[in-house]
Tab-separated table of C-alpha atoms in Angstrom:
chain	number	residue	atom	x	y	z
A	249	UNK	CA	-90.309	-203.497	153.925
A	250	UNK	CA	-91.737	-206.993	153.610
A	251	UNK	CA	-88.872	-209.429	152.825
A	252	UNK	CA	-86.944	-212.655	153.291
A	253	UNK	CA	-83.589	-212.130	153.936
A	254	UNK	CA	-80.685	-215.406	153.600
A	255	UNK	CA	-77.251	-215.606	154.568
A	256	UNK	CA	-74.720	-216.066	153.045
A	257	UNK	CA	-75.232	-215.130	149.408
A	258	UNK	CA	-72.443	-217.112	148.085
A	259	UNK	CA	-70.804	-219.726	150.128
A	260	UNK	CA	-67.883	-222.277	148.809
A	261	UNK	CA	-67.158	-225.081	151.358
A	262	UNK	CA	-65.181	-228.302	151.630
A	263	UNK	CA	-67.083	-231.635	151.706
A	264	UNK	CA	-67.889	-232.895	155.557
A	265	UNK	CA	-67.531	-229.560	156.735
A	266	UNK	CA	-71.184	-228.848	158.710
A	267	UNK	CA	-72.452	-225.494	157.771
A	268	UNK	CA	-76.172	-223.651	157.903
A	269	UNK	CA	-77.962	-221.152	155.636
A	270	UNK	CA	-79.843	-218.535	157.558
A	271	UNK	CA	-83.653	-217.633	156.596
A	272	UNK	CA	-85.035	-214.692	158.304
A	273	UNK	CA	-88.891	-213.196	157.352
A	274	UNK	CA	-90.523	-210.150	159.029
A	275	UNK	CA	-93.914	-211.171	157.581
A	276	UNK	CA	-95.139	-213.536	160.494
A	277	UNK	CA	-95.716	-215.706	158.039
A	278	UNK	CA	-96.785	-219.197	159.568
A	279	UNK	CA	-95.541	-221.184	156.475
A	280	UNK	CA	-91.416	-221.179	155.244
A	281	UNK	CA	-89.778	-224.022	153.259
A	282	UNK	CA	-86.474	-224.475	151.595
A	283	UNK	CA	-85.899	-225.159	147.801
A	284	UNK	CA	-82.857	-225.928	145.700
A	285	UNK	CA	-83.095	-224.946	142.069
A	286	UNK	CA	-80.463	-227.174	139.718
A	287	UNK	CA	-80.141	-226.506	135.881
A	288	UNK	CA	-83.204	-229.175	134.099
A	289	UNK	CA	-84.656	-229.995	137.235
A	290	UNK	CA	-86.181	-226.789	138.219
A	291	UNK	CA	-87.195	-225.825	142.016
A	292	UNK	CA	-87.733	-228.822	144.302
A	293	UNK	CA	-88.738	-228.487	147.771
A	294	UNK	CA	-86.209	-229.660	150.848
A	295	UNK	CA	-88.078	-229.217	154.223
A	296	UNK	CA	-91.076	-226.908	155.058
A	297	UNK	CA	-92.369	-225.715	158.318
A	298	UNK	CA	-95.893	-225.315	158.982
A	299	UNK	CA	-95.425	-223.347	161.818
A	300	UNK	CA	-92.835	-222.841	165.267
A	301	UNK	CA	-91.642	-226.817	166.158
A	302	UNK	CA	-93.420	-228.248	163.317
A	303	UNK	CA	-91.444	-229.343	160.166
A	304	UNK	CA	-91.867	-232.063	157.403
A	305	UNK	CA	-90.295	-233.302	154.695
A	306	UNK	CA	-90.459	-232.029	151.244
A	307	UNK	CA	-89.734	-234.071	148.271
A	308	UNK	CA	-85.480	-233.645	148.412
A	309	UNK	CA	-84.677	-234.374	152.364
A	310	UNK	CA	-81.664	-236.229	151.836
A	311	UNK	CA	-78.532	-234.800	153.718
A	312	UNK	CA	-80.306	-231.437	155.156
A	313	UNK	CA	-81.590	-230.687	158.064
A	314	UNK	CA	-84.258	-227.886	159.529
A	315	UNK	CA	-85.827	-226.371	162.600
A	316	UNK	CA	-88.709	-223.505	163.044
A	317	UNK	CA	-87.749	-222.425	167.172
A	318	UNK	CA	-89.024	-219.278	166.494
A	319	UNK	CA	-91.723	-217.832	163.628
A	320	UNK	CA	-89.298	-215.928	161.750
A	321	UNK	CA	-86.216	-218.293	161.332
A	322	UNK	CA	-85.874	-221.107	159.528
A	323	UNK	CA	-81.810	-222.241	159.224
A	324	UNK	CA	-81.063	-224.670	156.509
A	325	UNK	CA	-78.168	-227.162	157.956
A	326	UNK	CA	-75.782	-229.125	156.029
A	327	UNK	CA	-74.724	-231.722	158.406
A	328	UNK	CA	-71.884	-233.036	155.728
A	329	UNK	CA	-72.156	-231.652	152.995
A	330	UNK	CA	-71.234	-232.879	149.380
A	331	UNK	CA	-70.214	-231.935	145.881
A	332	UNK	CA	-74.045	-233.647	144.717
A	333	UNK	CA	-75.368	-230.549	147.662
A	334	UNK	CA	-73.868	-227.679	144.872
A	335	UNK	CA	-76.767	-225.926	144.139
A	336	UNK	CA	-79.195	-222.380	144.013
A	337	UNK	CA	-81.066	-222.526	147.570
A	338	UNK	CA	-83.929	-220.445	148.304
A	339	UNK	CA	-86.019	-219.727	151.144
A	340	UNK	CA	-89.845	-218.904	151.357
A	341	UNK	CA	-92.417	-218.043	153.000
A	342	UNK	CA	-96.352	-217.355	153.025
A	343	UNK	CA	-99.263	-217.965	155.130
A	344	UNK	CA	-100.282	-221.061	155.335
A	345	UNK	CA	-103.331	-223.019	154.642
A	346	UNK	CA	-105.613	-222.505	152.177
A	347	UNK	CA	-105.092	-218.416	152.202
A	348	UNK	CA	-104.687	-217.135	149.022
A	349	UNK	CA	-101.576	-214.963	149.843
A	350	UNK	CA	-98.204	-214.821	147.554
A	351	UNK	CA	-95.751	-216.568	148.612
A	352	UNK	CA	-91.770	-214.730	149.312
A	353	UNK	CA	-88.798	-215.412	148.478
A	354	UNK	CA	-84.943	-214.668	149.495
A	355	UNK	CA	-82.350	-213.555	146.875
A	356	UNK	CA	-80.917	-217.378	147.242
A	357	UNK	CA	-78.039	-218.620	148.626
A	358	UNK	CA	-75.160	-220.265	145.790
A	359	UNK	CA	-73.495	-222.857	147.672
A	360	UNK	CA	-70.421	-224.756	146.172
A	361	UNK	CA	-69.448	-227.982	147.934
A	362	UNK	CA	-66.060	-229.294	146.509
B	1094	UNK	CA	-98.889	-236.089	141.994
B	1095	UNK	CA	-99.301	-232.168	140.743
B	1096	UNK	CA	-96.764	-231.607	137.759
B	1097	UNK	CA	-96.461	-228.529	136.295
B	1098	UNK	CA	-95.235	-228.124	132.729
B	1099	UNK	CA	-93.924	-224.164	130.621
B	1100	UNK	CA	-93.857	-224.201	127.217
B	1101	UNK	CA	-91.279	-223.156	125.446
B	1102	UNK	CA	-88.654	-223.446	127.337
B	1103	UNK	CA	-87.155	-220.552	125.971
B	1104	UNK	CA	-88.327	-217.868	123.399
B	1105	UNK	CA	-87.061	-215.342	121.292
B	1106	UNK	CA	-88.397	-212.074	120.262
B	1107	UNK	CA	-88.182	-208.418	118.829
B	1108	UNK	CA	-88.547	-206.043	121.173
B	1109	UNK	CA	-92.118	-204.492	120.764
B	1110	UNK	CA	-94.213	-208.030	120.185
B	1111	UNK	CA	-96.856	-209.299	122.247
B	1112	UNK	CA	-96.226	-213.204	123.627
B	1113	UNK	CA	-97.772	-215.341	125.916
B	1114	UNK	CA	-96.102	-217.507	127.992
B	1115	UNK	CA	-97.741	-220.901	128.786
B	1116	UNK	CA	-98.081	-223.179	131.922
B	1117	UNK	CA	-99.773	-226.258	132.413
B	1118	UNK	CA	-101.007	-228.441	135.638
B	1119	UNK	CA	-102.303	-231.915	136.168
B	1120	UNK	CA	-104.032	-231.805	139.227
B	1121	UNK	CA	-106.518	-229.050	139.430
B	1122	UNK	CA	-107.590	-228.852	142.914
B	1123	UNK	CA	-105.458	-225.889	143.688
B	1124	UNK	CA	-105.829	-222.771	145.678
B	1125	UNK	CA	-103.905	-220.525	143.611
B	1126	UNK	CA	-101.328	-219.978	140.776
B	1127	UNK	CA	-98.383	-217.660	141.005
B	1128	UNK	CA	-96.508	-215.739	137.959
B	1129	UNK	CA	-92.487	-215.240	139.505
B	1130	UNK	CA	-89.923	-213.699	137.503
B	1131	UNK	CA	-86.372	-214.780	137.732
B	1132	UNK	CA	-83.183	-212.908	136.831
B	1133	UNK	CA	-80.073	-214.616	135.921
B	1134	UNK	CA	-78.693	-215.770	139.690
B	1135	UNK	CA	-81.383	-213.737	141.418
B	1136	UNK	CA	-83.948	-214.160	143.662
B	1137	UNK	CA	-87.813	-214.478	142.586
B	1138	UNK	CA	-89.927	-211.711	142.126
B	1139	UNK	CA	-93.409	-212.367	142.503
B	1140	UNK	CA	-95.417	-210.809	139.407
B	1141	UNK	CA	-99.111	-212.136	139.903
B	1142	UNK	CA	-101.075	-214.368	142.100
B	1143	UNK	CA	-104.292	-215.567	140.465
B	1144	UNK	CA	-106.678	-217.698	143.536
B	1145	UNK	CA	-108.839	-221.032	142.590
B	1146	UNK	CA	-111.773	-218.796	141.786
B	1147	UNK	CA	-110.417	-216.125	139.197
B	1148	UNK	CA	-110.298	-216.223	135.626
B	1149	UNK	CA	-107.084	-213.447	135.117
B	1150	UNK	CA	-105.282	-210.924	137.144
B	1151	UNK	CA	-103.748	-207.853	135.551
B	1152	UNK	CA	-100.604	-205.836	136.729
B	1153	UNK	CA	-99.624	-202.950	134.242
B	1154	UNK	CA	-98.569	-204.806	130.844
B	1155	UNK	CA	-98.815	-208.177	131.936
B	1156	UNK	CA	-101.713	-209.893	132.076
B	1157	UNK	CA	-102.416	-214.058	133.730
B	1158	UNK	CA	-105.092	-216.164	133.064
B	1159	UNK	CA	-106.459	-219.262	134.644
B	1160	UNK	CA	-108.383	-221.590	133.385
B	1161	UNK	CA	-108.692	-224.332	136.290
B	1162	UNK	CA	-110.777	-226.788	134.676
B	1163	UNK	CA	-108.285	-227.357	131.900
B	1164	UNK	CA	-104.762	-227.052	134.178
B	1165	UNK	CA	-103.670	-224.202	132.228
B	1166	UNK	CA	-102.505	-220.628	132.283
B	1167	UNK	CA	-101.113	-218.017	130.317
B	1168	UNK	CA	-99.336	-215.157	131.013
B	1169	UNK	CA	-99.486	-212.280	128.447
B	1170	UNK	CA	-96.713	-209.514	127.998
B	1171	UNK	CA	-97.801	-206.437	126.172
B	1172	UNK	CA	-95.328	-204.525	123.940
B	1173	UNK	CA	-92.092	-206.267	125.181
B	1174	UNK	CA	-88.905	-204.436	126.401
B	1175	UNK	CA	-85.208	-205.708	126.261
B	1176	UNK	CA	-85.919	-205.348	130.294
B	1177	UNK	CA	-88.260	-208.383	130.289
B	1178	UNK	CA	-85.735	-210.830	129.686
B	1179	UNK	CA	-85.611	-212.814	131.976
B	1180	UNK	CA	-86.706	-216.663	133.302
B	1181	UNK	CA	-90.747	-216.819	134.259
B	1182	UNK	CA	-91.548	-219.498	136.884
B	1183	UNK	CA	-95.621	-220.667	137.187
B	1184	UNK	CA	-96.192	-222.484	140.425
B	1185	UNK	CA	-99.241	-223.681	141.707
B	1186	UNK	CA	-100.615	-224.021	145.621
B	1187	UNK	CA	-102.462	-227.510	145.871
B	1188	UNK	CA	-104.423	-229.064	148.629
B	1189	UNK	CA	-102.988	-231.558	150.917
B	1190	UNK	CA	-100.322	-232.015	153.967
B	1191	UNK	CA	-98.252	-229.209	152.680
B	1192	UNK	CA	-100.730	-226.458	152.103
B	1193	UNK	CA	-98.512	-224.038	151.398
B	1194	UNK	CA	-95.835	-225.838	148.931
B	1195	UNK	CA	-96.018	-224.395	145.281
B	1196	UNK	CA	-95.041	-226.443	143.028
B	1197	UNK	CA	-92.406	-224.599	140.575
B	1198	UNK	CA	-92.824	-225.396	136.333
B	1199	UNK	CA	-89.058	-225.567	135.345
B	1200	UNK	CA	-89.587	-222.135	133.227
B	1201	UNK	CA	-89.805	-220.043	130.370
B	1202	UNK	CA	-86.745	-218.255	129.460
B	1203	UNK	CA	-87.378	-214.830	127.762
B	1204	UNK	CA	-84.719	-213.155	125.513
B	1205	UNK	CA	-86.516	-209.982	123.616
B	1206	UNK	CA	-84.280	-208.283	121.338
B	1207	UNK	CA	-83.786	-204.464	121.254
């Protein structure tokens, strides 16, 4: 079955205490990213990986951090986290480039940082 | 920048009714808009992917339109059930660095009433 899988499902975590979300897809999909969803703000994008060793910013980068060493993993890390990191995190992934393909995502990942 | 805009932000209705659901874009070189479905705390379920070059894409009672030339879509639900309450998500794949970032609407949240 085609799917993203992320661990953990909840997590609750003190601040400054490094942790990483897992992102696993068995699509060999080229293209993954990271989103966090927060009430009135909707989905923003973290990081996104065009492909294995190549990542970029999205439009939330502050205090995360990413790497793509093989296709089908994509680990959020939360250097040190804070309370302002409390949020709905997803993981995705698609083909990339202009290939009009759907795009997947994981069942999201609640993190609480007090 | 792309912005993408749902109205209403949340709707009400008998079970039974039809409704459309509506999303709007500014920027319309895209390669394709995608319908997701969100239950509360869940993941996102993909419901229909309409490319730059279609007008609608059907998928039992719901049915998406796209009308790139204006920035806007609908997405039509036939004979609503209690079980299609949930939050619908439009997000659009544009052009540029990131060709595979969608860009989320903040959502339409669906309550239909048995």
């Amino acid at each position: 079955e085609a799917q993203v899988t992320q661990n953990p499902r909840y997590l609750i975590t003190v601040t400054g205490k490094k942790l990483t979300v897992t992102c696993s897809q068995n699509m060999n999909h080229e293209y993954m990213s990271w989103y966090r969803q927060d009430p009135g703000l909707g989905l923003r994008q973290i990081y996104y990986s065009m492909n294995v060793e190549v990542t970029d910013k999205g439009d939330v980068p502050e205090g995360y951090k990413v790497s793509r060493k093989e296709k089908r993993n994509f680990p959020l890390i939360l250097e040190s986290p804070s309370p302002n990191q409390t949020s709905l995190y997803f993981c995705a992934s698609s083909f990339g480039g202009p290939l009009n393909t759907e795009a997947f995502f994981g069942q999201g990942t609640r993190l609480t940082v007090v | 920048k792309q912005e993408v805009t749902q109205i209403p932000a949340a709707l009400s209705v008998p079970e039974g009714e039809n409704l459309v659901l509506n999303c709007s874009f500014t920027d319309s070189a895209i390669y394709n808009l995608q319908w997701f479905r969100q239950d509360p705390g869940k993941g996102l379920t993909s419901l229909l992917l309409i490319q730059s070059s279609q007008r609608e894409q059907t998928s039992g009672r719901l049915n998406a339109s796209l009308d790139k030339s204006s920035g806007r879509s609908t997405l039509y639900i036939a004979a609503s059930q209690p079980g299609d309450s949930a939050t619908y998500l439009c997000a659009v794949k544009g052009y540029g660095g990131s060709q595979g970032n969608l860009i989320f609407g903040k959502g339409t949240k669906l309550s239909v009433k048995p």
